[in-house]
Short mmCIF file of C-alpha atoms in Angstrom, two decimals:
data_model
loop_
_atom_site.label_atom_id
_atom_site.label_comp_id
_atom_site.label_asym_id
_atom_site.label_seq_id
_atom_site.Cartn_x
_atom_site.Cartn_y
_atom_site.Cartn_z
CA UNK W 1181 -20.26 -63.42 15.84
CA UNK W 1182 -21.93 -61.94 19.48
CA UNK W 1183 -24.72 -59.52 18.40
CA UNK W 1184 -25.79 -56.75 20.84
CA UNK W 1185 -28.57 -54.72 20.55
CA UNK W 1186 -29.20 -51.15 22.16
CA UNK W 1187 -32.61 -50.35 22.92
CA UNK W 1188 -33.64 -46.56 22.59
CA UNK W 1189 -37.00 -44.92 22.00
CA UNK W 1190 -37.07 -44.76 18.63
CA UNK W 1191 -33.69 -46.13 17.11
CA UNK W 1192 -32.34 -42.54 15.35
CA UNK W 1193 -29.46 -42.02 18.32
CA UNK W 1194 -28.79 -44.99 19.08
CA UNK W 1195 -28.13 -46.21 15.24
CA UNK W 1196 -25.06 -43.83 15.32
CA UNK W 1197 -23.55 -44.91 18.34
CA UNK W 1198 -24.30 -48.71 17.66
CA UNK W 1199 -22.63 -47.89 14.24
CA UNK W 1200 -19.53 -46.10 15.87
CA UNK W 1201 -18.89 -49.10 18.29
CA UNK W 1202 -19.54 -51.73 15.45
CA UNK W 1203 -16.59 -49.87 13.54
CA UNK W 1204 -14.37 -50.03 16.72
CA UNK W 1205 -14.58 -53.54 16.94
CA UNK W 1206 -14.48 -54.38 13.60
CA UNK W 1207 -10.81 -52.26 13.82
CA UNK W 1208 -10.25 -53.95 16.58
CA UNK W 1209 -10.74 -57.79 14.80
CA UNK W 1210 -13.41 -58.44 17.45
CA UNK W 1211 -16.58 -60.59 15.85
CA UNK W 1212 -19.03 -58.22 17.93
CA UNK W 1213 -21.82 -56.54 15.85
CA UNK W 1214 -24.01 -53.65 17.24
CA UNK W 1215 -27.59 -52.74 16.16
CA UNK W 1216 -30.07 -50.57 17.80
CA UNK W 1217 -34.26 -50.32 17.56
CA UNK W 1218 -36.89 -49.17 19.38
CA UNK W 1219 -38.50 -50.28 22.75
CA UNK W 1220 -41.16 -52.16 21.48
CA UNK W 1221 -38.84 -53.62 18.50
CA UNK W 1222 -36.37 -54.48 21.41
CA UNK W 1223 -38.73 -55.92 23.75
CA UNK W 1224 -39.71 -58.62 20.60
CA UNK W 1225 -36.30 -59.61 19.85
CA UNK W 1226 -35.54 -60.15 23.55
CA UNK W 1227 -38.75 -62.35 23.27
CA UNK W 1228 -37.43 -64.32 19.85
CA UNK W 1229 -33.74 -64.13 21.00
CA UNK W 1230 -32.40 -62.96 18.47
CA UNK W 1231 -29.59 -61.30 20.64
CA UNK W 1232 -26.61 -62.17 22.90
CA UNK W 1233 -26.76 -58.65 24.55
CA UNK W 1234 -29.49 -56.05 25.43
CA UNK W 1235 -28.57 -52.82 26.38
CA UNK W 1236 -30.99 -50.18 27.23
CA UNK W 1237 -30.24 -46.37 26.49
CA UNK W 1238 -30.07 -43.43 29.28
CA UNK W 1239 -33.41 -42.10 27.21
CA UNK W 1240 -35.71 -45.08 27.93
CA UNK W 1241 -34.34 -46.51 31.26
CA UNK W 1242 -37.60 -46.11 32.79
CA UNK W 1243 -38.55 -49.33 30.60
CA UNK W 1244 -35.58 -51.12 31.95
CA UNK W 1245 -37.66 -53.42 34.17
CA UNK W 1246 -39.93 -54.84 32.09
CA UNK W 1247 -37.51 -55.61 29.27
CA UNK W 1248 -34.77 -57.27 31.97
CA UNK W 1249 -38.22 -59.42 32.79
CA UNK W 1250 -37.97 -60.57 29.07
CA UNK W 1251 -34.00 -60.92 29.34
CA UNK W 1252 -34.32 -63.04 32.13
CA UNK W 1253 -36.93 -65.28 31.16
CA UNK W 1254 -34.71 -65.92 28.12
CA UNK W 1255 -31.49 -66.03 29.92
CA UNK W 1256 -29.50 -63.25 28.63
CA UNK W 1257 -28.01 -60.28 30.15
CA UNK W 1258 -29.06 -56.56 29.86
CA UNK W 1259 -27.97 -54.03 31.13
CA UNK W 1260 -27.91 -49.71 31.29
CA UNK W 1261 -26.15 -47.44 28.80
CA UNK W 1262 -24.80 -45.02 31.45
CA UNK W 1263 -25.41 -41.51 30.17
CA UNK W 1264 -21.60 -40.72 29.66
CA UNK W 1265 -20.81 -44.11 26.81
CA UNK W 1266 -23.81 -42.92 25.08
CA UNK W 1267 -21.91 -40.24 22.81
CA UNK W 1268 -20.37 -41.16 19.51
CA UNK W 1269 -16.93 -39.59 20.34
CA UNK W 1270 -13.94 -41.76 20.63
CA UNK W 1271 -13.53 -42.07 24.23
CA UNK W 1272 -17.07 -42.73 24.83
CA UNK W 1273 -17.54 -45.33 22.30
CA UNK W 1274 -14.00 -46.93 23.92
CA UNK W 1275 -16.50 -46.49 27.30
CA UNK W 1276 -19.40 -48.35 25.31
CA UNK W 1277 -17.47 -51.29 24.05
CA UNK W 1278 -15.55 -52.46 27.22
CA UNK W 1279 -18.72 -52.25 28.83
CA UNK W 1280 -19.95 -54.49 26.00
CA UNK W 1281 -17.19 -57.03 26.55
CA UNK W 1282 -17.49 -57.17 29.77
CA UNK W 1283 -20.79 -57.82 29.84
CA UNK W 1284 -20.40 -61.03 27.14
CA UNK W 1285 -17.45 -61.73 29.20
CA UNK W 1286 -19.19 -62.52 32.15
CA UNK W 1287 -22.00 -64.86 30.08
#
């Protein structure tokens, strides 16, 4: 199983759409699991690697450079939520999870 992880300032909006694109891929058969915590929370599992993915929310991409220098040092991607995949409607989350694959695609 790939595990993501969305990084958002505190975890509350990001829970619901890591929840809604967990349930499309579980629908889908696809071993991909999403969770979601806070910056600092994020920027420790980056450090323990406890992830295959990082993603970092519209709401706290001013933090995105100093958590990609923790991705990098550990060798895994992250990456930017753009601002229109970050809604828990169906389209959107469709939006979220390709950009998901694609990212674990390309690892």
């Amino acid at each position: 199983m790939k595990k993501v992880l969305i990084v958002c300032a505190g975890g509350m909006s990001s829970s619901l759409v890591a929840k809604k694109v967990t349930a499309l891929f579980q629908t889908a058969g696809k071993a991909i699991e999403v969770n979601a915590t806070s910056v600092y929370s994020g920027q420790k599992a980056i450090e323990d690697d406890q992830f295959d993915l990082y993603l970092v929310s519209p709401q706290t991409s001013m933090f995105f450079d100093q958590l990609a220098k923790f991705a990098n040092r550990m060798h895994k991607p992250i990456a930017k939520i753009p601002p229109q995949a970050y809604v828990p409607l169906p389209q959107q989350t469709q939006m979220l999870a390709d950009l998901i694959e694609g990212h674990l695609e390309n690892r």
